[in-house]
JSON list of C-alpha atoms in Angstrom, two decimals:
[
{"chain": "A", "resi": 12, "resn": "UNK", "atom": "CA", "xyz": [-12.57, 257.18, 87.00]},
{"chain": "A", "resi": 13, "resn": "UNK", "atom": "CA", "xyz": [-14.16, 254.84, 84.15]},
{"chain": "A", "resi": 14, "resn": "UNK", "atom": "CA", "xyz": [-11.17, 255.03, 81.66]},
{"chain": "A", "resi": 15, "resn": "UNK", "atom": "CA", "xyz": [-9.20, 253.01, 84.94]},
{"chain": "A", "resi": 16, "resn": "UNK", "atom": "CA", "xyz": [-12.33, 250.86, 85.53]},
{"chain": "A", "resi": 17, "resn": "UNK", "atom": "CA", "xyz": [-12.03, 249.52, 81.92]},
{"chain": "A", "resi": 18, "resn": "UNK", "atom": "CA", "xyz": [-8.25, 248.84, 82.35]},
{"chain": "A", "resi": 19, "resn": "UNK", "atom": "CA", "xyz": [-8.84, 247.00, 85.15]},
{"chain": "A", "resi": 20, "resn": "UNK", "atom": "CA", "xyz": [-10.53, 244.70, 83.22]},
{"chain": "A", "resi": 21, "resn": "UNK", "atom": "CA", "xyz": [-8.42, 244.06, 80.55]},
{"chain": "A", "resi": 22, "resn": "UNK", "atom": "CA", "xyz": [-5.67, 243.60, 82.60]},
{"chain": "A", "resi": 23, "resn": "UNK", "atom": "CA", "xyz": [-7.05, 239.49, 84.07]},
{"chain": "A", "resi": 24, "resn": "UNK", "atom": "CA", "xyz": [-7.69, 238.76, 79.96]},
{"chain": "A", "resi": 25, "resn": "UNK", "atom": "CA", "xyz": [-4.22, 239.46, 78.83]},
{"chain": "A", "resi": 26, "resn": "UNK", "atom": "CA", "xyz": [-3.07, 237.71, 82.10]},
{"chain": "A", "resi": 27, "resn": "UNK", "atom": "CA", "xyz": [-5.30, 234.30, 80.78]},
{"chain": "A", "resi": 28, "resn": "UNK", "atom": "CA", "xyz": [-4.43, 234.52, 77.58]},
{"chain": "A", "resi": 29, "resn": "UNK", "atom": "CA", "xyz": [-3.35, 230.83, 76.05]},
{"chain": "A", "resi": 30, "resn": "UNK", "atom": "CA", "xyz": [0.08, 228.95, 76.87]},
{"chain": "A", "resi": 31, "resn": "UNK", "atom": "CA", "xyz": [1.91, 228.32, 73.37]},
{"chain": "A", "resi": 32, "resn": "UNK", "atom": "CA", "xyz": [1.69, 225.19, 72.91]},
{"chain": "A", "resi": 33, "resn": "UNK", "atom": "CA", "xyz": [4.46, 223.15, 72.37]},
{"chain": "A", "resi": 34, "resn": "UNK", "atom": "CA", "xyz": [5.74, 221.48, 69.31]},
{"chain": "A", "resi": 35, "resn": "UNK", "atom": "CA", "xyz": [4.64, 218.30, 67.91]},
{"chain": "A", "resi": 36, "resn": "UNK", "atom": "CA", "xyz": [7.52, 215.73, 67.78]},
{"chain": "A", "resi": 37, "resn": "UNK", "atom": "CA", "xyz": [7.10, 216.12, 64.11]},
{"chain": "A", "resi": 38, "resn": "UNK", "atom": "CA", "xyz": [7.11, 219.90, 64.09]},
{"chain": "A", "resi": 39, "resn": "UNK", "atom": "CA", "xyz": [10.94, 219.60, 65.93]},
{"chain": "A", "resi": 40, "resn": "UNK", "atom": "CA", "xyz": [11.60, 216.63, 63.76]},
{"chain": "A", "resi": 41, "resn": "UNK", "atom": "CA", "xyz": [11.22, 219.06, 60.61]},
{"chain": "A", "resi": 42, "resn": "UNK", "atom": "CA", "xyz": [12.60, 221.87, 62.11]},
{"chain": "A", "resi": 43, "resn": "UNK", "atom": "CA", "xyz": [15.83, 220.11, 63.62]},
{"chain": "A", "resi": 44, "resn": "UNK", "atom": "CA", "xyz": [16.79, 217.63, 60.98]},
{"chain": "A", "resi": 45, "resn": "UNK", "atom": "CA", "xyz": [14.30, 217.82, 58.07]},
{"chain": "A", "resi": 46, "resn": "UNK", "atom": "CA", "xyz": [11.11, 215.81, 56.95]},
{"chain": "A", "resi": 47, "resn": "UNK", "atom": "CA", "xyz": [10.34, 212.64, 56.79]},
{"chain": "A", "resi": 48, "resn": "UNK", "atom": "CA", "xyz": [9.77, 210.57, 53.92]},
{"chain": "A", "resi": 49, "resn": "UNK", "atom": "CA", "xyz": [9.09, 206.76, 53.72]},
{"chain": "A", "resi": 50, "resn": "UNK", "atom": "CA", "xyz": [6.47, 204.05, 55.13]},
{"chain": "A", "resi": 51, "resn": "UNK", "atom": "CA", "xyz": [8.04, 203.97, 58.80]},
{"chain": "A", "resi": 52, "resn": "UNK", "atom": "CA", "xyz": [8.20, 205.50, 62.07]},
{"chain": "A", "resi": 53, "resn": "UNK", "atom": "CA", "xyz": [10.34, 208.38, 62.71]},
{"chain": "A", "resi": 54, "resn": "UNK", "atom": "CA", "xyz": [11.15, 209.08, 66.77]},
{"chain": "A", "resi": 55, "resn": "UNK", "atom": "CA", "xyz": [12.60, 212.15, 68.12]},
{"chain": "A", "resi": 56, "resn": "UNK", "atom": "CA", "xyz": [14.13, 211.42, 72.22]},
{"chain": "A", "resi": 57, "resn": "UNK", "atom": "CA", "xyz": [16.35, 214.30, 73.59]},
{"chain": "A", "resi": 58, "resn": "UNK", "atom": "CA", "xyz": [19.36, 214.47, 69.96]},
{"chain": "A", "resi": 59, "resn": "UNK", "atom": "CA", "xyz": [18.87, 211.82, 68.54]},
{"chain": "A", "resi": 60, "resn": "UNK", "atom": "CA", "xyz": [16.42, 210.54, 65.37]},
{"chain": "A", "resi": 61, "resn": "UNK", "atom": "CA", "xyz": [15.04, 206.58, 65.48]},
{"chain": "A", "resi": 62, "resn": "UNK", "atom": "CA", "xyz": [13.65, 205.52, 61.91]},
{"chain": "A", "resi": 63, "resn": "UNK", "atom": "CA", "xyz": [12.20, 202.61, 61.60]},
{"chain": "A", "resi": 64, "resn": "UNK", "atom": "CA", "xyz": [10.91, 200.61, 59.39]},
{"chain": "A", "resi": 65, "resn": "UNK", "atom": "CA", "xyz": [7.71, 199.27, 60.14]},
{"chain": "A", "resi": 66, "resn": "UNK", "atom": "CA", "xyz": [4.69, 196.44, 58.22]},
{"chain": "A", "resi": 67, "resn": "UNK", "atom": "CA", "xyz": [4.63, 193.44, 55.55]},
{"chain": "A", "resi": 68, "resn": "UNK", "atom": "CA", "xyz": [6.62, 195.00, 53.03]},
{"chain": "A", "resi": 69, "resn": "UNK", "atom": "CA", "xyz": [9.84, 195.67, 52.33]},
{"chain": "A", "resi": 70, "resn": "UNK", "atom": "CA", "xyz": [11.04, 199.41, 53.61]},
{"chain": "A", "resi": 71, "resn": "UNK", "atom": "CA", "xyz": [12.25, 200.71, 51.21]},
{"chain": "A", "resi": 72, "resn": "UNK", "atom": "CA", "xyz": [14.10, 203.79, 51.98]},
{"chain": "A", "resi": 73, "resn": "UNK", "atom": "CA", "xyz": [13.29, 205.31, 55.17]},
{"chain": "A", "resi": 74, "resn": "UNK", "atom": "CA", "xyz": [14.83, 209.34, 54.73]},
{"chain": "A", "resi": 75, "resn": "UNK", "atom": "CA", "xyz": [14.18, 212.12, 56.28]},
{"chain": "A", "resi": 76, "resn": "UNK", "atom": "CA", "xyz": [16.79, 215.33, 54.64]},
{"chain": "A", "resi": 77, "resn": "UNK", "atom": "CA", "xyz": [16.02, 219.51, 54.08]},
{"chain": "A", "resi": 78, "resn": "UNK", "atom": "CA", "xyz": [17.57, 221.07, 50.62]},
{"chain": "A", "resi": 79, "resn": "UNK", "atom": "CA", "xyz": [20.91, 223.04, 50.38]},
{"chain": "A", "resi": 80, "resn": "UNK", "atom": "CA", "xyz": [21.39, 224.97, 47.92]},
{"chain": "A", "resi": 81, "resn": "UNK", "atom": "CA", "xyz": [25.55, 225.64, 47.58]},
{"chain": "A", "resi": 82, "resn": "UNK", "atom": "CA", "xyz": [28.21, 224.25, 49.63]},
{"chain": "A", "resi": 83, "resn": "UNK", "atom": "CA", "xyz": [27.88, 222.63, 52.52]},
{"chain": "A", "resi": 84, "resn": "UNK", "atom": "CA", "xyz": [29.65, 220.14, 55.11]},
{"chain": "A", "resi": 85, "resn": "UNK", "atom": "CA", "xyz": [26.63, 217.44, 56.04]},
{"chain": "A", "resi": 86, "resn": "UNK", "atom": "CA", "xyz": [27.32, 215.50, 59.18]},
{"chain": "A", "resi": 87, "resn": "UNK", "atom": "CA", "xyz": [25.23, 212.77, 61.18]},
{"chain": "A", "resi": 88, "resn": "UNK", "atom": "CA", "xyz": [27.16, 209.44, 63.51]},
{"chain": "A", "resi": 89, "resn": "UNK", "atom": "CA", "xyz": [25.38, 206.27, 63.12]},
{"chain": "A", "resi": 90, "resn": "UNK", "atom": "CA", "xyz": [24.85, 205.56, 66.17]},
{"chain": "A", "resi": 91, "resn": "UNK", "atom": "CA", "xyz": [22.66, 201.61, 67.17]},
{"chain": "A", "resi": 92, "resn": "UNK", "atom": "CA", "xyz": [21.78, 200.14, 63.58]},
{"chain": "A", "resi": 93, "resn": "UNK", "atom": "CA", "xyz": [19.75, 197.44, 63.18]},
{"chain": "A", "resi": 94, "resn": "UNK", "atom": "CA", "xyz": [21.39, 193.79, 61.14]},
{"chain": "A", "resi": 95, "resn": "UNK", "atom": "CA", "xyz": [18.90, 191.69, 59.25]},
{"chain": "A", "resi": 96, "resn": "UNK", "atom": "CA", "xyz": [18.02, 188.33, 60.95]},
{"chain": "A", "resi": 97, "resn": "UNK", "atom": "CA", "xyz": [19.16, 185.97, 58.07]},
{"chain": "A", "resi": 98, "resn": "UNK", "atom": "CA", "xyz": [16.91, 182.90, 59.23]},
{"chain": "A", "resi": 99, "resn": "UNK", "atom": "CA", "xyz": [13.97, 184.66, 58.17]},
{"chain": "A", "resi": 100, "resn": "UNK", "atom": "CA", "xyz": [14.20, 183.81, 55.05]},
{"chain": "A", "resi": 101, "resn": "UNK", "atom": "CA", "xyz": [12.55, 187.00, 53.40]},
{"chain": "A", "resi": 102, "resn": "UNK", "atom": "CA", "xyz": [16.12, 187.94, 51.24]},
{"chain": "A", "resi": 103, "resn": "UNK", "atom": "CA", "xyz": [18.53, 185.77, 49.47]},
{"chain": "A", "resi": 104, "resn": "UNK", "atom": "CA", "xyz": [21.43, 188.35, 51.30]},
{"chain": "A", "resi": 105, "resn": "UNK", "atom": "CA", "xyz": [19.81, 190.06, 53.92]},
{"chain": "A", "resi": 106, "resn": "UNK", "atom": "CA", "xyz": [21.70, 193.87, 54.28]},
{"chain": "A", "resi": 107, "resn": "UNK", "atom": "CA", "xyz": [20.40, 197.29, 54.99]},
{"chain": "A", "resi": 108, "resn": "UNK", "atom": "CA", "xyz": [21.96, 200.31, 55.01]},
{"chain": "A", "resi": 109, "resn": "UNK", "atom": "CA", "xyz": [21.94, 203.43, 57.40]},
{"chain": "A", "resi": 110, "resn": "UNK", "atom": "CA", "xyz": [23.89, 206.95, 56.95]},
{"chain": "A", "resi": 111, "resn": "UNK", "atom": "CA", "xyz": [24.46, 210.16, 55.18]},
{"chain": "A", "resi": 112, "resn": "UNK", "atom": "CA", "xyz": [22.31, 210.99, 51.29]},
{"chain": "A", "resi": 113, "resn": "UNK", "atom": "CA", "xyz": [22.73, 213.68, 48.64]},
{"chain": "A", "resi": 114, "resn": "UNK", "atom": "CA", "xyz": [20.86, 213.77, 46.08]},
{"chain": "A", "resi": 115, "resn": "UNK", "atom": "CA", "xyz": [19.52, 215.79, 42.45]},
{"chain": "A", "resi": 116, "resn": "UNK", "atom": "CA", "xyz": [19.99, 216.38, 39.47]},
{"chain": "A", "resi": 117, "resn": "UNK", "atom": "CA", "xyz": [19.52, 212.21, 38.66]},
{"chain": "A", "resi": 118, "resn": "UNK", "atom": "CA", "xyz": [23.01, 212.06, 40.97]},
{"chain": "A", "resi": 119, "resn": "UNK", "atom": "CA", "xyz": [23.53, 210.70, 44.82]},
{"chain": "A", "resi": 120, "resn": "UNK", "atom": "CA", "xyz": [26.52, 210.06, 46.61]},
{"chain": "A", "resi": 121, "resn": "UNK", "atom": "CA", "xyz": [25.55, 207.61, 49.86]},
{"chain": "A", "resi": 122, "resn": "UNK", "atom": "CA", "xyz": [28.15, 207.11, 52.30]},
{"chain": "A", "resi": 123, "resn": "UNK", "atom": "CA", "xyz": [26.69, 205.02, 55.35]},
{"chain": "A", "resi": 124, "resn": "UNK", "atom": "CA", "xyz": [26.62, 201.92, 57.47]},
{"chain": "A", "resi": 125, "resn": "UNK", "atom": "CA", "xyz": [26.58, 198.59, 55.62]},
{"chain": "A", "resi": 126, "resn": "UNK", "atom": "CA", "xyz": [25.17, 194.96, 57.22]},
{"chain": "A", "resi": 127, "resn": "UNK", "atom": "CA", "xyz": [25.33, 192.18, 54.53]},
{"chain": "A", "resi": 128, "resn": "UNK", "atom": "CA", "xyz": [25.25, 188.90, 54.87]},
{"chain": "A", "resi": 129, "resn": "UNK", "atom": "CA", "xyz": [26.31, 187.76, 51.53]},
{"chain": "A", "resi": 130, "resn": "UNK", "atom": "CA", "xyz": [26.17, 183.44, 49.62]},
{"chain": "A", "resi": 131, "resn": "UNK", "atom": "CA", "xyz": [30.03, 182.30, 50.06]},
{"chain": "A", "resi": 132, "resn": "UNK", "atom": "CA", "xyz": [31.06, 179.77, 46.52]},
{"chain": "A", "resi": 133, "resn": "UNK", "atom": "CA", "xyz": [28.80, 177.14, 48.37]},
{"chain": "A", "resi": 134, "resn": "UNK", "atom": "CA", "xyz": [25.67, 179.61, 47.90]},
{"chain": "A", "resi": 135, "resn": "UNK", "atom": "CA", "xyz": [25.48, 179.68, 51.45]},
{"chain": "A", "resi": 136, "resn": "UNK", "atom": "CA", "xyz": [25.01, 182.23, 53.73]},
{"chain": "A", "resi": 137, "resn": "UNK", "atom": "CA", "xyz": [28.18, 182.83, 55.73]},
{"chain": "A", "resi": 138, "resn": "UNK", "atom": "CA", "xyz": [27.62, 182.67, 59.30]},
{"chain": "A", "resi": 139, "resn": "UNK", "atom": "CA", "xyz": [28.24, 186.67, 60.13]},
{"chain": "A", "resi": 140, "resn": "UNK", "atom": "CA", "xyz": [27.11, 189.91, 58.06]},
{"chain": "A", "resi": 141, "resn": "UNK", "atom": "CA", "xyz": [30.13, 192.10, 56.62]},
{"chain": "A", "resi": 142, "resn": "UNK", "atom": "CA", "xyz": [30.12, 195.33, 58.96]},
{"chain": "A", "resi": 143, "resn": "UNK", "atom": "CA", "xyz": [31.92, 197.97, 56.78]},
{"chain": "A", "resi": 144, "resn": "UNK", "atom": "CA", "xyz": [31.64, 201.76, 55.77]},
{"chain": "A", "resi": 145, "resn": "UNK", "atom": "CA", "xyz": [30.60, 201.87, 52.32]},
{"chain": "A", "resi": 146, "resn": "UNK", "atom": "CA", "xyz": [30.75, 204.64, 49.47]},
{"chain": "A", "resi": 147, "resn": "UNK", "atom": "CA", "xyz": [27.30, 204.75, 46.49]},
{"chain": "A", "resi": 148, "resn": "UNK", "atom": "CA", "xyz": [28.00, 206.77, 43.51]},
{"chain": "A", "resi": 149, "resn": "UNK", "atom": "CA", "xyz": [24.66, 207.09, 41.12]},
{"chain": "A", "resi": 150, "resn": "UNK", "atom": "CA", "xyz": [23.99, 208.66, 38.17]},
{"chain": "A", "resi": 151, "resn": "UNK", "atom": "CA", "xyz": [21.96, 208.47, 35.07]},
{"chain": "A", "resi": 152, "resn": "UNK", "atom": "CA", "xyz": [24.12, 206.19, 33.55]},
{"chain": "A", "resi": 153, "resn": "UNK", "atom": "CA", "xyz": [24.12, 204.09, 36.29]},
{"chain": "A", "resi": 154, "resn": "UNK", "atom": "CA", "xyz": [26.02, 202.89, 39.63]},
{"chain": "A", "resi": 155, "resn": "UNK", "atom": "CA", "xyz": [28.85, 201.60, 41.85]},
{"chain": "A", "resi": 156, "resn": "UNK", "atom": "CA", "xyz": [29.73, 201.55, 45.35]},
{"chain": "A", "resi": 157, "resn": "UNK", "atom": "CA", "xyz": [33.09, 200.87, 46.93]},
{"chain": "A", "resi": 158, "resn": "UNK", "atom": "CA", "xyz": [34.40, 199.12, 50.20]},
{"chain": "A", "resi": 159, "resn": "UNK", "atom": "CA", "xyz": [35.81, 201.61, 52.73]},
{"chain": "A", "resi": 160, "resn": "UNK", "atom": "CA", "xyz": [36.76, 200.33, 55.90]},
{"chain": "A", "resi": 161, "resn": "UNK", "atom": "CA", "xyz": [35.72, 197.28, 58.11]},
{"chain": "A", "resi": 162, "resn": "UNK", "atom": "CA", "xyz": [33.04, 198.67, 61.65]},
{"chain": "A", "resi": 163, "resn": "UNK", "atom": "CA", "xyz": [33.24, 196.86, 64.63]},
{"chain": "A", "resi": 164, "resn": "UNK", "atom": "CA", "xyz": [30.20, 196.07, 66.07]},
{"chain": "A", "resi": 165, "resn": "UNK", "atom": "CA", "xyz": [28.72, 197.85, 68.17]},
{"chain": "A", "resi": 166, "resn": "UNK", "atom": "CA", "xyz": [30.31, 200.70, 67.59]},
{"chain": "A", "resi": 167, "resn": "UNK", "atom": "CA", "xyz": [29.29, 204.56, 66.31]},
{"chain": "A", "resi": 168, "resn": "UNK", "atom": "CA", "xyz": [30.27, 205.63, 63.32]},
{"chain": "A", "resi": 169, "resn": "UNK", "atom": "CA", "xyz": [30.70, 209.07, 62.36]},
{"chain": "A", "resi": 170, "resn": "UNK", "atom": "CA", "xyz": [30.54, 210.31, 58.45]},
{"chain": "A", "resi": 171, "resn": "UNK", "atom": "CA", "xyz": [30.85, 213.71, 56.76]},
{"chain": "A", "resi": 172, "resn": "UNK", "atom": "CA", "xyz": [30.02, 214.41, 53.29]},
{"chain": "A", "resi": 173, "resn": "UNK", "atom": "CA", "xyz": [31.24, 217.78, 51.72]},
{"chain": "A", "resi": 174, "resn": "UNK", "atom": "CA", "xyz": [31.18, 220.00, 48.55]},
{"chain": "A", "resi": 175, "resn": "UNK", "atom": "CA", "xyz": [33.44, 222.78, 47.34]},
{"chain": "A", "resi": 176, "resn": "UNK", "atom": "CA", "xyz": [32.76, 223.98, 43.85]},
{"chain": "A", "resi": 177, "resn": "UNK", "atom": "CA", "xyz": [32.51, 220.56, 41.93]},
{"chain": "A", "resi": 178, "resn": "UNK", "atom": "CA", "xyz": [34.31, 218.22, 43.98]},
{"chain": "A", "resi": 179, "resn": "UNK", "atom": "CA", "xyz": [32.32, 215.93, 47.26]},
{"chain": "A", "resi": 180, "resn": "UNK", "atom": "CA", "xyz": [33.96, 214.55, 49.03]},
{"chain": "A", "resi": 181, "resn": "UNK", "atom": "CA", "xyz": [33.11, 211.56, 51.63]},
{"chain": "A", "resi": 182, "resn": "UNK", "atom": "CA", "xyz": [34.59, 211.16, 54.78]},
{"chain": "A", "resi": 183, "resn": "UNK", "atom": "CA", "xyz": [34.55, 208.67, 58.17]},
{"chain": "A", "resi": 184, "resn": "UNK", "atom": "CA", "xyz": [35.68, 208.46, 61.83]},
{"chain": "A", "resi": 185, "resn": "UNK", "atom": "CA", "xyz": [35.36, 206.48, 64.43]},
{"chain": "A", "resi": 186, "resn": "UNK", "atom": "CA", "xyz": [36.25, 208.80, 66.98]},
{"chain": "A", "resi": 187, "resn": "UNK", "atom": "CA", "xyz": [35.23, 212.11, 65.55]},
{"chain": "A", "resi": 188, "resn": "UNK", "atom": "CA", "xyz": [39.03, 213.33, 65.33]},
{"chain": "A", "resi": 189, "resn": "UNK", "atom": "CA", "xyz": [40.70, 211.26, 62.80]},
{"chain": "A", "resi": 190, "resn": "UNK", "atom": "CA", "xyz": [39.10, 210.97, 59.27]},
{"chain": "A", "resi": 191, "resn": "UNK", "atom": "CA", "xyz": [40.22, 209.01, 56.55]},
{"chain": "A", "resi": 192, "resn": "UNK", "atom": "CA", "xyz": [38.53, 211.08, 53.27]},
{"chain": "A", "resi": 193, "resn": "UNK", "atom": "CA", "xyz": [37.93, 209.58, 49.98]},
{"chain": "A", "resi": 194, "resn": "UNK", "atom": "CA", "xyz": [37.10, 212.41, 46.64]},
{"chain": "A", "resi": 195, "resn": "UNK", "atom": "CA", "xyz": [34.45, 211.67, 45.12]},
{"chain": "A", "resi": 196, "resn": "UNK", "atom": "CA", "xyz": [34.42, 211.03, 41.24]},
{"chain": "A", "resi": 197, "resn": "UNK", "atom": "CA", "xyz": [33.82, 213.98, 39.20]},
{"chain": "A", "resi": 198, "resn": "UNK", "atom": "CA", "xyz": [31.63, 212.62, 36.10]},
{"chain": "A", "resi": 199, "resn": "UNK", "atom": "CA", "xyz": [29.76, 210.75, 38.75]},
{"chain": "A", "resi": 200, "resn": "UNK", "atom": "CA", "xyz": [28.85, 213.67, 41.59]},
{"chain": "A", "resi": 201, "resn": "UNK", "atom": "CA", "xyz": [27.41, 216.00, 39.08]},
{"chain": "A", "resi": 202, "resn": "UNK", "atom": "CA", "xyz": [25.46, 217.61, 41.79]},
{"chain": "A", "resi": 203, "resn": "UNK", "atom": "CA", "xyz": [23.29, 220.10, 40.46]},
{"chain": "A", "resi": 204, "resn": "UNK", "atom": "CA", "xyz": [23.26, 223.51, 42.69]},
{"chain": "A", "resi": 205, "resn": "UNK", "atom": "CA", "xyz": [20.72, 222.51, 44.70]},
{"chain": "A", "resi": 206, "resn": "UNK", "atom": "CA", "xyz": [20.19, 219.37, 46.39]},
{"chain": "A", "resi": 207, "resn": "UNK", "atom": "CA", "xyz": [18.47, 217.37, 49.50]},
{"chain": "A", "resi": 208, "resn": "UNK", "atom": "CA", "xyz": [20.71, 215.72, 52.53]},
{"chain": "A", "resi": 209, "resn": "UNK", "atom": "CA", "xyz": [19.38, 213.43, 54.68]},
{"chain": "A", "resi": 210, "resn": "UNK", "atom": "CA", "xyz": [20.33, 210.35, 56.71]},
{"chain": "A", "resi": 211, "resn": "UNK", "atom": "CA", "xyz": [18.51, 207.23, 56.08]},
{"chain": "A", "resi": 212, "resn": "UNK", "atom": "CA", "xyz": [17.84, 203.85, 56.39]},
{"chain": "A", "resi": 213, "resn": "UNK", "atom": "CA", "xyz": [17.23, 201.37, 53.70]},
{"chain": "A", "resi": 214, "resn": "UNK", "atom": "CA", "xyz": [16.64, 197.57, 54.05]},
{"chain": "A", "resi": 215, "resn": "UNK", "atom": "CA", "xyz": [15.36, 195.03, 51.35]},
{"chain": "A", "resi": 216, "resn": "UNK", "atom": "CA", "xyz": [13.67, 192.13, 53.87]},
{"chain": "A", "resi": 217, "resn": "UNK", "atom": "CA", "xyz": [10.21, 192.02, 55.65]},
{"chain": "A", "resi": 218, "resn": "UNK", "atom": "CA", "xyz": [11.79, 192.57, 58.85]},
{"chain": "A", "resi": 219, "resn": "UNK", "atom": "CA", "xyz": [10.96, 195.71, 61.65]},
{"chain": "A", "resi": 220, "resn": "UNK", "atom": "CA", "xyz": [14.83, 197.09, 61.73]},
{"chain": "A", "resi": 221, "resn": "UNK", "atom": "CA", "xyz": [15.50, 200.61, 63.39]},
{"chain": "A", "resi": 222, "resn": "UNK", "atom": "CA", "xyz": [18.50, 203.07, 63.47]},
{"chain": "A", "resi": 223, "resn": "UNK", "atom": "CA", "xyz": [19.28, 205.70, 65.74]},
{"chain": "A", "resi": 224, "resn": "UNK", "atom": "CA", "xyz": [21.58, 208.59, 64.36]},
{"chain": "A", "resi": 225, "resn": "UNK", "atom": "CA", "xyz": [22.80, 211.86, 66.21]},
{"chain": "A", "resi": 226, "resn": "UNK", "atom": "CA", "xyz": [24.65, 215.62, 65.24]},
{"chain": "A", "resi": 227, "resn": "UNK", "atom": "CA", "xyz": [23.28, 215.87, 62.09]},
{"chain": "A", "resi": 228, "resn": "UNK", "atom": "CA", "xyz": [24.27, 219.24, 60.89]},
{"chain": "A", "resi": 229, "resn": "UNK", "atom": "CA", "xyz": [24.65, 220.80, 57.39]},
{"chain": "A", "resi": 230, "resn": "UNK", "atom": "CA", "xyz": [26.98, 223.80, 57.84]},
{"chain": "A", "resi": 231, "resn": "UNK", "atom": "CA", "xyz": [27.60, 226.66, 55.34]},
{"chain": "A", "resi": 232, "resn": "UNK", "atom": "CA", "xyz": [30.65, 227.57, 54.60]},
{"chain": "A", "resi": 233, "resn": "UNK", "atom": "CA", "xyz": [31.53, 231.04, 56.60]},
{"chain": "A", "resi": 234, "resn": "UNK", "atom": "CA", "xyz": [31.89, 233.93, 54.40]}
]
């Protein structure tokens, strides 16, 4: 009877083992989105990630990304994205950017929703901001940007950056069905094998701005 008594004592102990702790918000962001970087807030609500610039100094850049090798396709939907308030007068041409970034080896390809108040011929800010899909290419010798398409206020935009071999393409869609694709010049996108793929928010003001992202996915080609 003694072995049975010992077993009876062990069963309650096993049943009373501590439950597995619920992952923290930071752990969930790291698992499903990537590593948060920058001075700001990172909030996860269901499948939506919100980046929020805080503090009294210009936000610079907030990003959440992961490392990828070889060929890939990255997609994300930019939902709500704040536009700077020009009345606060804290930037010459207030602008914000929210979208996808691929970087490595001194090269960066950024496809994003840009919202900017431009100055007209009279050096006054225009009454309404320009809201468009914009493509940046930065490389060790400089960089350039291209206007792609106007984006209606209040509507989400879906973004995609893909690499196949040495070819890099950027594409966007307003309905998730029809895509407009642009090839990035090879000499401006000589990315190394290992790159950082991230969603990001950037602006040049001291305002508290935020952007919300959905459906972030980085996929490798099928074998």
